[in-house]
PDB file of C-alpha atoms in Angstrom:
ATOM      1  CA  MET A 995     -88.932  59.068 -82.988  1.00  0.00           C
ATOM      2  CA  ASP A 996     -92.355  57.005 -82.519  1.00  0.00           C
ATOM      3  CA  LEU A 997     -93.723  58.658 -79.582  1.00  0.00           C
ATOM      4  CA  GLU A 998     -97.052  55.747 -79.302  1.00  0.00           C
ATOM      5  CA  LYS A 999     -94.264  53.233 -78.899  1.00  0.00           C
ATOM      6  CA  LEU A1000     -92.707  55.405 -76.226  1.00  0.00           C
ATOM      7  CA  GLU A1001     -95.853  56.320 -74.549  1.00  0.00           C
ATOM      8  CA  LYS A1002     -96.857  52.109 -74.877  1.00  0.00           C
ATOM      9  CA  LEU A1003     -94.138  51.530 -73.438  1.00  0.00           C
ATOM     10  CA  ASN A1004     -94.023  53.575 -70.494  1.00  0.00           C
ATOM     11  CA  ASP A1005     -97.027  52.729 -69.760  1.00  0.00           C
ATOM     12  CA  LEU A1006     -95.967  49.107 -69.527  1.00  0.00           C
ATOM     13  CA  LYS A1007     -93.259  50.082 -67.106  1.00  0.00           C
ATOM     14  CA  ALA A1008     -95.915  52.019 -65.070  1.00  0.00           C
ATOM     15  CA  LYS A1009     -97.822  49.134 -64.708  1.00  0.00           C
ATOM     16  CA  GLY A1010     -94.683  47.178 -63.766  1.00  0.00           C
ATOM     17  CA  VAL A1011     -95.128  44.814 -66.903  1.00  0.00           C
ATOM     18  CA  ILE A1012     -91.788  45.056 -67.667  1.00  0.00           C
ATOM     19  CA  THR A1013     -88.458  46.172 -65.593  1.00  0.00           C
ATOM     20  CA  GLU A1014     -86.666  49.364 -66.159  1.00  0.00           C
ATOM     21  CA  ALA A1015     -83.640  47.778 -67.739  1.00  0.00           C
ATOM     22  CA  GLU A1016     -86.048  46.178 -70.471  1.00  0.00           C
ATOM     23  CA  PHE A1017     -87.596  49.692 -70.350  1.00  0.00           C
ATOM     24  CA  GLN A1018     -84.084  51.290 -71.426  1.00  0.00           C
ATOM     25  CA  GLN A1019     -83.497  48.554 -74.054  1.00  0.00           C
ATOM     26  CA  GLN A1020     -86.730  48.774 -75.388  1.00  0.00           C
ATOM     27  CA  LYS A1021     -86.988  52.870 -75.699  1.00  0.00           C
ATOM     28  CA  GLU A1022     -82.250  52.639 -77.037  1.00  0.00           C
ATOM     29  CA  LYS A1023     -83.868  50.233 -79.800  1.00  0.00           C
ATOM     30  CA  ILE A1024     -86.767  52.360 -80.492  1.00  0.00           C
ATOM     31  CA  LEU A1025     -84.636  55.827 -80.995  1.00  0.00           C
ATOM     32  CA  ASN A1026     -82.202  54.003 -83.084  1.00  0.00           C
ATOM     33  CA  GLU A1027     -84.844  52.204 -85.148  1.00  0.00           C
ATOM     34  CA  ALA A1028     -86.249  56.006 -85.721  1.00  0.00           C
ATOM     35  CA  ASP A1029     -82.067  57.228 -86.099  1.00  0.00           C
ATOM     36  CA  LEU A1030     -81.839  54.520 -88.914  1.00  0.00           C
ATOM     37  CA  THR A1031     -85.111  55.854 -90.813  1.00  0.00           C
ATOM     38  CA  LYS A1032     -84.848  59.596 -91.069  1.00  0.00           C
ATOM     39  CA  VAL A1033     -81.316  61.391 -92.130  1.00  0.00           C
ATOM     40  CA  SER A1034     -80.668  65.133 -91.647  1.00  0.00           C
ATOM     41  CA  VAL A1035     -79.849  67.224 -94.182  1.00  0.00           C
ATOM     42  CA  GLY A1036     -77.321  69.841 -93.409  1.00  0.00           C
ATOM     43  CA  ASN A1037     -77.872  72.239 -90.824  1.00  0.00           C
ATOM     44  CA  SER A1038     -81.399  72.579 -91.413  1.00  0.00           C
ATOM     45  CA  SER A1039     -84.569  70.166 -89.372  1.00  0.00           C
ATOM     46  CA  ALA A1040     -85.903  69.344 -92.575  1.00  0.00           C
ATOM     47  CA  THR A1041     -85.586  64.711 -92.631  1.00  0.00           C
ATOM     48  CA  LEU A1042     -85.971  62.687 -95.777  1.00  0.00           C
ATOM     49  CA  ASP A1043     -88.323  59.563 -94.359  1.00  0.00           C
ATOM     50  CA  PHE A1044     -87.044  56.384 -96.248  1.00  0.00           C
ATOM     51  CA  ASN A1045     -90.341  54.792 -95.519  1.00  0.00           C
ATOM     52  CA  ASP A1046     -92.263  57.446 -97.020  1.00  0.00           C
ATOM     53  CA  VAL A1047     -93.363  55.512-100.583  1.00  0.00           C
ATOM     54  CA  LYS A1048     -92.063  59.044-102.894  1.00  0.00           C
ATOM     55  CA  THR A1049     -89.184  58.788-101.305  1.00  0.00           C
ATOM     56  CA  TYR A1050     -87.844  55.556-101.849  1.00  0.00           C
ATOM     57  CA  GLY A1051     -89.359  56.183-105.610  1.00  0.00           C
ATOM     58  CA  MET A1052     -86.820  58.816-105.737  1.00  0.00           C
ATOM     59  CA  PHE A1053     -83.899  56.697-104.579  1.00  0.00           C
ATOM     60  CA  MET A1054     -84.719  53.669-107.241  1.00  0.00           C
ATOM     61  CA  HIS A1055     -84.745  56.088-109.662  1.00  0.00           C
ATOM     62  CA  LEU A1056     -81.047  57.620-108.354  1.00  0.00           C
ATOM     63  CA  ALA A1057     -79.806  54.123-107.707  1.00  0.00           C
ATOM     64  CA  GLN A1058     -79.315  53.805-111.632  1.00  0.00           C
ATOM     65  CA  PHE A1059     -76.375  56.133-110.760  1.00  0.00           C
ATOM     66  CA  CYS A1060     -74.460  53.113-109.458  1.00  0.00           C
ATOM     67  CA  ALA A1061     -73.429  52.177-112.991  1.00  0.00           C
ATOM     68  CA  PHE A1062     -70.310  55.148-112.572  1.00  0.00           C
ATOM     69  CA  ILE A1063     -69.620  52.725-110.242  1.00  0.00           C
ATOM     70  CA  LEU A1064     -69.870  49.958-111.745  1.00  0.00           C
ATOM     71  CA  PRO A1065     -71.721  48.930-114.582  1.00  0.00           C
ATOM     72  CA  VAL A1066     -74.385  45.967-113.468  1.00  0.00           C
ATOM     73  CA  LEU A1067     -75.317  47.703-110.400  1.00  0.00           C
ATOM     74  CA  GLY A1068     -77.408  50.218-112.549  1.00  0.00           C
ATOM     75  CA  TRP A1069     -79.388  47.740-113.087  1.00  0.00           C
ATOM     76  CA  VAL A1070     -79.047  45.144-110.363  1.00  0.00           C
ATOM     77  CA  VAL A1071     -79.926  47.860-107.267  1.00  0.00           C
ATOM     78  CA  PRO A1072     -82.835  49.464-108.699  1.00  0.00           C
ATOM     79  CA  LEU A1073     -84.303  45.455-109.577  1.00  0.00           C
ATOM     80  CA  VAL A1074     -83.609  44.628-105.986  1.00  0.00           C
ATOM     81  CA  MET A1075     -85.109  47.902-104.581  1.00  0.00           C
ATOM     82  CA  TRP A1076     -88.476  47.763-106.641  1.00  0.00           C
ATOM     83  CA  PHE A1077     -89.115  44.164-105.649  1.00  0.00           C
ATOM     84  CA  SER A1078     -88.187  44.771-101.951  1.00  0.00           C
ATOM     85  CA  ARG A1079     -91.043  46.832-102.016  1.00  0.00           C
ATOM     86  CA  LYS A1080     -93.109  45.590-104.952  1.00  0.00           C
ATOM     87  CA  ASP A1081     -96.585  45.074-102.823  1.00  0.00           C
ATOM     88  CA  ASP A1082     -96.823  48.941-102.734  1.00  0.00           C
ATOM     89  CA  ALA A1083     -98.786  50.478-106.343  1.00  0.00           C
ATOM     90  CA  HIS A1084     -96.534  53.362-106.084  1.00  0.00           C
ATOM     91  CA  ILE A1085     -93.204  51.532-105.684  1.00  0.00           C
ATOM     92  CA  ASP A1086     -94.170  49.117-108.251  1.00  0.00           C
ATOM     93  CA  GLN A1087     -95.369  51.692-111.247  1.00  0.00           C
ATOM     94  CA  GLN A1088     -91.424  53.497-110.528  1.00  0.00           C
ATOM     95  CA  GLY A1089     -89.854  50.031-111.162  1.00  0.00           C
ATOM     96  CA  ARG A1090     -92.141  49.542-113.805  1.00  0.00           C
ATOM     97  CA  ILE A1091     -91.015  52.995-115.587  1.00  0.00           C
ATOM     98  CA  ILE A1092     -87.281  52.344-114.560  1.00  0.00           C
ATOM     99  CA  PHE A1093     -87.222  49.429-116.766  1.00  0.00           C
ATOM    100  CA  ASN A1094     -88.641  50.245-118.794  1.00  0.00           C
ATOM    101  CA  TRP A1095     -85.594  52.666-119.710  1.00  0.00           C
ATOM    102  CA  ILE A1096     -83.293  50.994-118.660  1.00  0.00           C
ATOM    103  CA  LEU A1097     -84.456  48.065-121.212  1.00  0.00           C
ATOM    104  CA  SER A1098     -84.906  50.791-124.324  1.00  0.00           C
ATOM    105  CA  ALA A1099     -81.325  52.459-123.109  1.00  0.00           C
ATOM    106  CA  LEU A1100     -79.498  49.045-123.903  1.00  0.00           C
ATOM    107  CA  ILE A1101     -81.322  48.721-126.813  1.00  0.00           C
ATOM    108  CA  TYR A1102     -80.714  52.095-127.843  1.00  0.00           C
ATOM    109  CA  GLY A1103     -76.822  51.812-126.880  1.00  0.00           C
ATOM    110  CA  PHE A1104     -76.550  48.416-129.032  1.00  0.00           C
ATOM    111  CA  VAL A1105     -77.872  49.903-132.045  1.00  0.00           C
ATOM    112  CA  SER A1106     -75.741  53.255-130.867  1.00  0.00           C
ATOM    113  CA  LEU A1107     -72.446  50.816-130.846  1.00  0.00           C
ATOM    114  CA  ILE A1108     -73.248  48.874-134.004  1.00  0.00           C
ATOM    115  CA  LEU A1109     -73.361  52.584-135.608  1.00  0.00           C
ATOM    116  CA  MET A1110     -69.942  53.691-134.365  1.00  0.00           C
ATOM    117  CA  PHE A1111     -68.761  51.859-137.556  1.00  0.00           C
ATOM    118  CA  ILE A1112     -70.197  54.757-139.823  1.00  0.00           C
ATOM    119  CA  VAL A1113     -69.478  57.331-137.427  1.00  0.00           C
ATOM    120  CA  ILE A1114     -72.569  57.979-136.663  1.00  0.00           C
ATOM    121  CA  GLY A1115     -73.148  56.001-133.704  1.00  0.00           C
ATOM    122  CA  ILE A1116     -70.652  57.880-131.533  1.00  0.00           C
ATOM    123  CA  PRO A1117     -72.562  61.014-131.132  1.00  0.00           C
ATOM    124  CA  MET A1118     -75.208  58.894-130.497  1.00  0.00           C
ATOM    125  CA  LEU A1119     -73.597  57.250-127.525  1.00  0.00           C
ATOM    126  CA  PHE A1120     -72.604  60.530-126.203  1.00  0.00           C
ATOM    127  CA  ALA A1121     -76.483  61.833-126.275  1.00  0.00           C
ATOM    128  CA  LEU A1122     -77.764  58.660-124.849  1.00  0.00           C
ATOM    129  CA  ILE A1123     -75.271  59.232-122.065  1.00  0.00           C
ATOM    130  CA  VAL A1124     -76.829  62.949-121.674  1.00  0.00           C
ATOM    131  CA  CYS A1125     -80.248  61.965-122.090  1.00  0.00           C
ATOM    132  CA  ASN A1126     -79.598  59.065-119.513  1.00  0.00           C
ATOM    133  CA  ILE A1127     -78.371  61.578-116.865  1.00  0.00           C
ATOM    134  CA  VAL A1128     -81.266  63.873-117.612  1.00  0.00           C
ATOM    135  CA  PHE A1129     -83.869  61.457-117.767  1.00  0.00           C
ATOM    136  CA  VAL A1130     -83.143  59.841-114.421  1.00  0.00           C
ATOM    137  CA  ILE A1131     -83.089  62.997-112.356  1.00  0.00           C
ATOM    138  CA  MET A1132     -86.547  63.737-114.223  1.00  0.00           C
ATOM    139  CA  GLY A1133     -87.740  60.359-113.127  1.00  0.00           C
ATOM    140  CA  ALA A1134     -86.683  61.015-109.229  1.00  0.00           C
ATOM    141  CA  LEU A1135     -88.285  64.543-109.220  1.00  0.00           C
ATOM    142  CA  ARG A1136     -90.977  63.610-110.831  1.00  0.00           C
ATOM    143  CA  ALA A1137     -91.429  60.375-108.187  1.00  0.00           C
ATOM    144  CA  LYS A1138     -90.484  62.713-105.345  1.00  0.00           C
ATOM    145  CA  ASP A1139     -93.815  64.545-106.364  1.00  0.00           C
ATOM    146  CA  GLY A1140     -95.815  61.619-107.196  1.00  0.00           C
ATOM    147  CA  ILE A1141     -95.899  61.673-110.325  1.00  0.00           C
ATOM    148  CA  ILE A1142     -95.820  58.649-112.461  1.00  0.00           C
ATOM    149  CA  LYS A1143     -95.538  59.076-116.164  1.00  0.00           C
ATOM    150  CA  ASN A1144     -92.412  57.497-118.321  1.00  0.00           C
ATOM    151  CA  TYR A1145     -89.161  58.606-119.292  1.00  0.00           C
ATOM    152  CA  PRO A1146     -88.952  60.458-122.578  1.00  0.00           C
ATOM    153  CA  LEU A1147     -87.784  58.027-125.398  1.00  0.00           C
ATOM    154  CA  THR A1148     -89.145  55.221-123.625  1.00  0.00           C
ATOM    155  CA  ILE A1149     -90.473  51.764-125.379  1.00  0.00           C
ATOM    156  CA  ARG A1150     -93.025  50.298-123.525  1.00  0.00           C
ATOM    157  CA  PHE A1151     -91.971  47.020-121.788  1.00  0.00           C
ATOM    158  CA  PHE A1152     -94.153  47.488-118.955  1.00  0.00           C
ATOM    159  CA  SER A1153     -97.277  48.494-119.009  1.00  0.00           C
ATOM    160  CA  VAL A1154     -97.741  52.000-116.465  1.00  0.00           C
ATOM    161  CA  ASN A1155    -100.592  53.628-115.595  1.00  0.00           C
ATOM    162  CA  GLU A1156     -99.314  57.130-115.908  1.00  0.00           C
ATOM    163  CA  SER A1157    -100.747  60.085-113.004  1.00  0.00           C
TER     164      SER A1157
END
């Protein structure tokens, strides 16, 4: 909840600038806005703030798991998330990291499919799936900690300023 907004709103009501009905309507809007940006985790008082760039970066990485629902969503969802907040330097770097990996994984997957004709492609494809799951989780944890670092085995298509 944004306390400053509520205080300003209360001041406007006290000065007679807005009516009680307008006050209640705006108060409800502010409270609902706060509820949409924070989600409680279990019974604890901890919250995840979706406006925080580190949390947003973490969810960008985890959005790659949408590929298990529909394969194209694994790159469309992170792409939309990246472009919607690309003006933030941290989000831009995380988006570059994600798409370096997605393009690398596509190349590795294509090579694995070709090598399936000589049998070695089958274990390579399995290893790629395992690496994808592990690397996405590692990337999400790093993003939450504010660390900017490419996934292992990534071909660097986009330059990333690693920290």
